[in-house]
mmCIF file of C-alpha atoms in Angstrom:
data_model
loop_
_atom_site.group_PDB
_atom_site.id
_atom_site.type_symbol
_atom_site.label_atom_id
_atom_site.label_comp_id
_atom_site.label_asym_id
_atom_site.label_seq_id
_atom_site.Cartn_x
_atom_site.Cartn_y
_atom_site.Cartn_z
ATOM 1 C CA MET A 219 0.182 -11.651 -16.730
ATOM 2 C CA MET A 220 -0.510 -8.266 -16.210
ATOM 3 C CA ASN A 221 2.249 -5.302 -15.978
ATOM 4 C CA PRO A 222 2.505 -2.524 -13.710
ATOM 5 C CA GLN A 223 1.676 0.879 -15.642
ATOM 6 C CA ALA A 224 2.274 4.248 -15.100
ATOM 7 C CA ILE A 225 -0.696 6.243 -14.745
ATOM 8 C CA LEU A 226 1.035 9.990 -14.041
ATOM 9 C CA ASP A 227 4.540 10.835 -14.868
ATOM 10 C CA LEU A 228 5.790 13.871 -13.069
ATOM 11 C CA PRO A 229 9.197 15.545 -12.841
ATOM 12 C CA GLU A 230 9.290 14.170 -9.474
ATOM 13 C CA CYS A 231 7.271 11.426 -8.944
ATOM 14 C CA PHE A 232 5.399 8.386 -10.457
ATOM 15 C CA VAL A 233 1.946 7.098 -9.923
ATOM 16 C CA LEU A 234 2.086 3.407 -10.946
ATOM 17 C CA GLN A 235 -0.826 1.131 -11.045
ATOM 18 C CA LYS A 236 0.379 -2.060 -9.147
ATOM 19 C CA PRO A 237 -1.561 -5.000 -10.873
ATOM 20 C CA PRO A 238 -2.181 -8.416 -8.561
ATOM 21 C CA ASP A 239 0.914 -10.294 -7.808
ATOM 22 C CA TRP A 240 3.189 -7.640 -7.692
ATOM 23 C CA GLN A 241 5.495 -7.008 -4.667
ATOM 24 C CA VAL A 242 6.263 -3.370 -3.619
ATOM 25 C CA ASP A 243 9.698 -3.925 -2.361
ATOM 26 C CA SER A 244 12.869 -2.568 -1.333
ATOM 27 C CA THR A 245 14.995 -5.402 -1.495
ATOM 28 C CA GLU A 246 18.757 -5.409 -2.274
ATOM 29 C CA MET A 247 18.163 -7.186 -6.097
ATOM 30 C CA PRO A 248 16.384 -6.030 -8.671
ATOM 31 C CA ASP A 249 15.200 -9.608 -9.525
ATOM 32 C CA ALA A 250 12.245 -9.665 -11.647
ATOM 33 C CA CYS A 251 10.692 -13.157 -9.670
ATOM 34 C CA LEU A 252 10.345 -13.230 -5.892
ATOM 35 C CA PRO A 253 12.449 -15.841 -3.931
ATOM 36 C CA GLY A 254 11.329 -19.347 -3.803
ATOM 37 C CA GLY A 255 9.035 -18.393 -7.156
ATOM 38 C CA GLY A 256 6.488 -17.047 -5.060
ATOM 39 C CA GLY A 257 4.281 -15.990 -8.411
ATOM 40 C CA GLY A 258 4.642 -12.488 -8.073
ATOM 41 C CA PHE A 259 7.132 -9.749 -9.079
ATOM 42 C CA ARG A 260 8.992 -6.758 -7.762
ATOM 43 C CA MET A 261 7.915 -3.555 -8.742
ATOM 44 C CA SER A 262 11.624 -2.047 -8.061
ATOM 45 C CA ALA A 263 12.513 -4.399 -11.496
ATOM 46 C CA PHE A 264 9.527 -2.455 -13.307
ATOM 47 C CA VAL A 265 10.956 1.304 -12.094
ATOM 48 C CA TRP A 266 14.392 -0.299 -13.151
ATOM 49 C CA ALA A 267 13.370 -0.921 -16.384
ATOM 50 C CA GLN A 268 11.572 2.521 -16.971
ATOM 51 C CA LEU A 269 14.250 4.678 -14.879
ATOM 52 C CA PRO A 270 17.449 3.375 -15.088
ATOM 53 C CA ALA A 271 19.803 4.060 -11.958
ATOM 54 C CA ARG A 272 22.023 6.700 -13.761
ATOM 55 C CA ARG A 273 18.983 8.841 -14.317
ATOM 56 C CA PHE A 274 17.499 7.807 -11.217
ATOM 57 C CA PRO A 275 19.835 7.155 -8.335
ATOM 58 C CA LEU A 276 16.683 6.736 -5.769
ATOM 59 C CA ALA A 277 15.793 3.518 -7.410
ATOM 60 C CA LEU A 278 19.134 2.117 -5.396
ATOM 61 C CA ASP A 279 18.568 3.715 -2.325
ATOM 62 C CA VAL A 280 17.166 1.077 0.124
ATOM 63 C CA ASP A 281 16.714 3.904 2.926
ATOM 64 C CA CYS A 282 14.433 5.661 0.817
ATOM 65 C CA HIS A 283 12.714 2.383 0.293
ATOM 66 C CA ARG A 284 13.561 2.840 -3.318
ATOM 67 C CA GLY A 285 11.001 5.809 -3.667
ATOM 68 C CA PHE A 286 7.969 4.086 -2.822
ATOM 69 C CA LEU A 287 5.998 5.964 -0.580
ATOM 70 C CA HIS A 288 3.704 3.212 0.569
ATOM 71 C CA ARG A 289 3.075 -0.573 -0.407
ATOM 72 C CA LEU A 290 0.208 -2.712 -1.183
ATOM 73 C CA ASP A 291 -0.113 -6.308 -0.195
ATOM 74 C CA VAL A 292 1.154 -8.844 -3.331
ATOM 75 C CA PRO A 293 -2.702 -9.964 -3.944
ATOM 76 C CA SER A 294 -4.034 -6.355 -4.452
ATOM 77 C CA SER A 295 -3.977 -4.053 -7.052
ATOM 78 C CA GLY A 296 -4.089 -0.265 -7.106
ATOM 79 C CA LEU A 297 -2.069 3.046 -7.417
ATOM 80 C CA ILE A 298 1.239 3.365 -5.783
ATOM 81 C CA LEU A 299 3.128 6.909 -5.357
ATOM 82 C CA LEU A 300 6.948 6.851 -6.253
ATOM 83 C CA ALA A 301 8.981 9.539 -5.602
ATOM 84 C CA LYS A 302 11.920 10.117 -8.288
ATOM 85 C CA THR A 303 14.087 12.394 -6.289
ATOM 86 C CA GLU A 304 15.019 12.649 -2.685
ATOM 87 C CA GLU A 305 13.641 16.022 -2.276
ATOM 88 C CA ALA A 306 10.166 14.729 -3.671
ATOM 89 C CA TYR A 307 10.540 11.552 -1.349
ATOM 90 C CA TYR A 308 10.849 13.693 1.916
ATOM 91 C CA ASP A 309 8.202 16.103 0.957
ATOM 92 C CA LEU A 310 5.583 13.286 0.063
ATOM 93 C CA ARG A 311 6.549 11.417 3.461
ATOM 94 C CA LEU A 312 5.797 15.027 5.124
ATOM 95 C CA GLN A 313 2.569 15.151 3.395
ATOM 96 C CA LEU A 314 1.771 11.463 4.170
ATOM 97 C CA ALA A 315 2.701 11.929 7.732
ATOM 98 C CA THR A 316 0.582 15.278 8.297
ATOM 99 C CA GLY A 317 -2.274 14.070 6.587
ATOM 100 C CA SER A 318 -2.268 16.578 3.624
ATOM 101 C CA LEU A 319 -2.235 13.545 1.459
ATOM 102 C CA SER A 320 -4.566 10.902 1.886
ATOM 103 C CA ARG A 321 -5.172 7.403 0.880
ATOM 104 C CA ASP A 322 -8.240 6.107 -0.175
ATOM 105 C CA TYR A 323 -9.016 2.420 -0.996
ATOM 106 C CA VAL A 324 -12.261 0.384 -2.135
ATOM 107 C CA VAL A 325 -12.433 -2.766 -0.088
ATOM 108 C CA LEU A 326 -14.609 -5.907 -0.508
ATOM 109 C CA CYS A 327 -15.220 -7.309 3.041
ATOM 110 C CA HIS A 328 -16.929 -10.407 4.442
ATOM 111 C CA GLY A 329 -19.849 -9.351 6.772
ATOM 112 C CA PHE A 330 -22.011 -6.228 7.285
ATOM 113 C CA LEU A 331 -20.814 -3.043 8.055
ATOM 114 C CA PRO A 332 -22.703 -2.169 11.533
ATOM 115 C CA PRO A 333 -24.718 0.774 10.721
ATOM 116 C CA GLY A 334 -23.180 4.182 12.055
ATOM 117 C CA ARG A 335 -19.743 2.447 12.209
ATOM 118 C CA ASP A 336 -17.612 5.082 10.497
ATOM 119 C CA GLU A 337 -14.047 4.574 11.948
ATOM 120 C CA ILE A 338 -11.841 1.829 13.501
ATOM 121 C CA ARG A 339 -9.668 2.787 16.234
ATOM 122 C CA ALA A 340 -7.278 -0.189 17.244
ATOM 123 C CA ARG A 341 -3.887 -0.968 17.754
ATOM 124 C CA VAL A 342 -2.227 -2.874 15.030
ATOM 125 C CA ALA A 343 0.708 -5.409 15.838
ATOM 126 C CA SER A 344 2.767 -6.694 12.936
ATOM 127 C CA ASP A 345 5.738 -8.859 12.931
ATOM 128 C CA ARG A 346 8.041 -7.569 10.610
ATOM 129 C CA SER A 347 9.724 -11.345 10.111
ATOM 130 C CA SER A 348 6.506 -12.737 8.893
ATOM 131 C CA GLU A 349 3.526 -11.640 6.577
ATOM 132 C CA LEU A 350 1.397 -11.863 10.062
ATOM 133 C CA ALA A 351 -0.457 -9.076 11.468
ATOM 134 C CA ALA A 352 -2.788 -8.735 14.169
ATOM 135 C CA SER A 353 -5.592 -6.203 15.185
ATOM 136 C CA THR A 354 -5.753 -5.889 18.959
ATOM 137 C CA ALA A 355 -8.989 -4.006 19.412
ATOM 138 C CA GLY A 356 -9.027 -4.657 23.049
ATOM 139 C CA GLY A 357 -5.744 -2.965 23.832
ATOM 140 C CA GLY A 358 -2.503 -4.734 24.222
ATOM 141 C CA THR A 359 0.555 -4.433 22.088
ATOM 142 C CA GLY A 360 0.810 -2.522 18.943
ATOM 143 C CA ARG A 361 0.744 0.910 17.510
ATOM 144 C CA ALA A 362 -2.330 3.193 17.743
ATOM 145 C CA SER A 363 -4.243 3.117 14.359
ATOM 146 C CA LEU A 364 -7.089 4.582 12.826
ATOM 147 C CA THR A 365 -9.114 3.663 9.718
ATOM 148 C CA ARG A 366 -12.280 5.810 8.494
ATOM 149 C CA LEU A 367 -15.077 3.895 6.693
ATOM 150 C CA ARG A 368 -17.971 4.454 4.572
ATOM 151 C CA CYS A 369 -20.325 1.684 3.465
ATOM 152 C CA LEU A 370 -20.908 2.061 -0.420
ATOM 153 C CA THR A 371 -23.166 -1.271 -0.420
ATOM 154 C CA GLN A 372 -24.170 -4.282 1.247
ATOM 155 C CA ALA A 373 -25.104 -8.039 -0.113
ATOM 156 C CA LEU A 374 -25.515 -11.541 0.150
ATOM 157 C CA SER A 375 -23.219 -13.591 -1.962
ATOM 158 C CA CYS A 376 -24.722 -16.877 -3.565
ATOM 159 C CA GLU A 377 -23.347 -18.773 -0.870
ATOM 160 C CA SER A 378 -25.571 -16.516 1.375
ATOM 161 C CA ASP A 379 -22.175 -14.754 2.878
ATOM 162 C CA ALA A 380 -22.660 -11.026 4.083
ATOM 163 C CA MET A 381 -20.246 -8.725 2.339
ATOM 164 C CA SER A 382 -19.593 -4.990 2.622
ATOM 165 C CA LEU A 383 -18.253 -3.118 -0.349
ATOM 166 C CA LEU A 384 -16.340 0.061 1.645
ATOM 167 C CA ALA A 385 -14.769 3.190 0.959
ATOM 168 C CA VAL A 386 -11.507 2.727 3.569
ATOM 169 C CA GLN A 387 -9.332 5.759 4.408
ATOM 170 C CA ILE A 388 -6.442 5.092 6.154
ATOM 171 C CA VAL A 389 -5.352 7.719 8.396
ATOM 172 C CA THR A 390 -1.862 6.356 10.392
ATOM 173 C CA GLY A 391 -0.798 3.892 7.404
ATOM 174 C CA ARG A 392 0.181 0.715 9.787
ATOM 175 C CA ARG A 393 1.527 -2.422 8.054
ATOM 176 C CA HIS A 394 -1.604 -4.518 7.186
ATOM 177 C CA GLN A 395 -4.008 -1.885 8.761
ATOM 178 C CA ILE A 396 -6.396 -2.650 6.193
ATOM 179 C CA ARG A 397 -6.597 -6.325 6.877
ATOM 180 C CA CYS A 398 -6.229 -6.044 10.646
ATOM 181 C CA HIS A 399 -9.184 -3.150 10.628
ATOM 182 C CA SER A 400 -11.271 -5.175 8.366
ATOM 183 C CA ALA A 401 -11.064 -8.294 10.485
ATOM 184 C CA ASP A 402 -12.852 -6.002 13.247
ATOM 185 C CA VAL A 403 -15.937 -5.091 10.918
#
């Protein structure tokens, strides 16, 4: 099992490498394992081990998401931004909201991205009581969402399945936005 790593440790924030099977959480308890033996681990427990609550009170603050500025799905890996202070948390939230801090990803998708397609504007509806989310490209419910795309390469798998490697920038940052918008490719 891979453990998270601090990639950048600044006085006001951390950039952490989240390996697969780790959950970015803001739960009440700092348990290392997910409820029900989900096979994953909590990023908050890792943070608590690195930054004890007496030195890092934001780690206890569920209203500030324990300092986490965003999340990645449990099976995904990538960089996570974590504020160490309340001031840094709100400053970074403002930067995310105004677009001065971008979130870029590399995503492998089933299917070929149509030529000339460089963005997806579709509503994303998410049920917070479950892991379900749906893109509602034809209108409907959900929150307006924007994802910018750039095709890096396309290929056929050994089973002749079409695959696209995409550079993705989420502009609006909705829950499950990449997954929902990738389904529209």
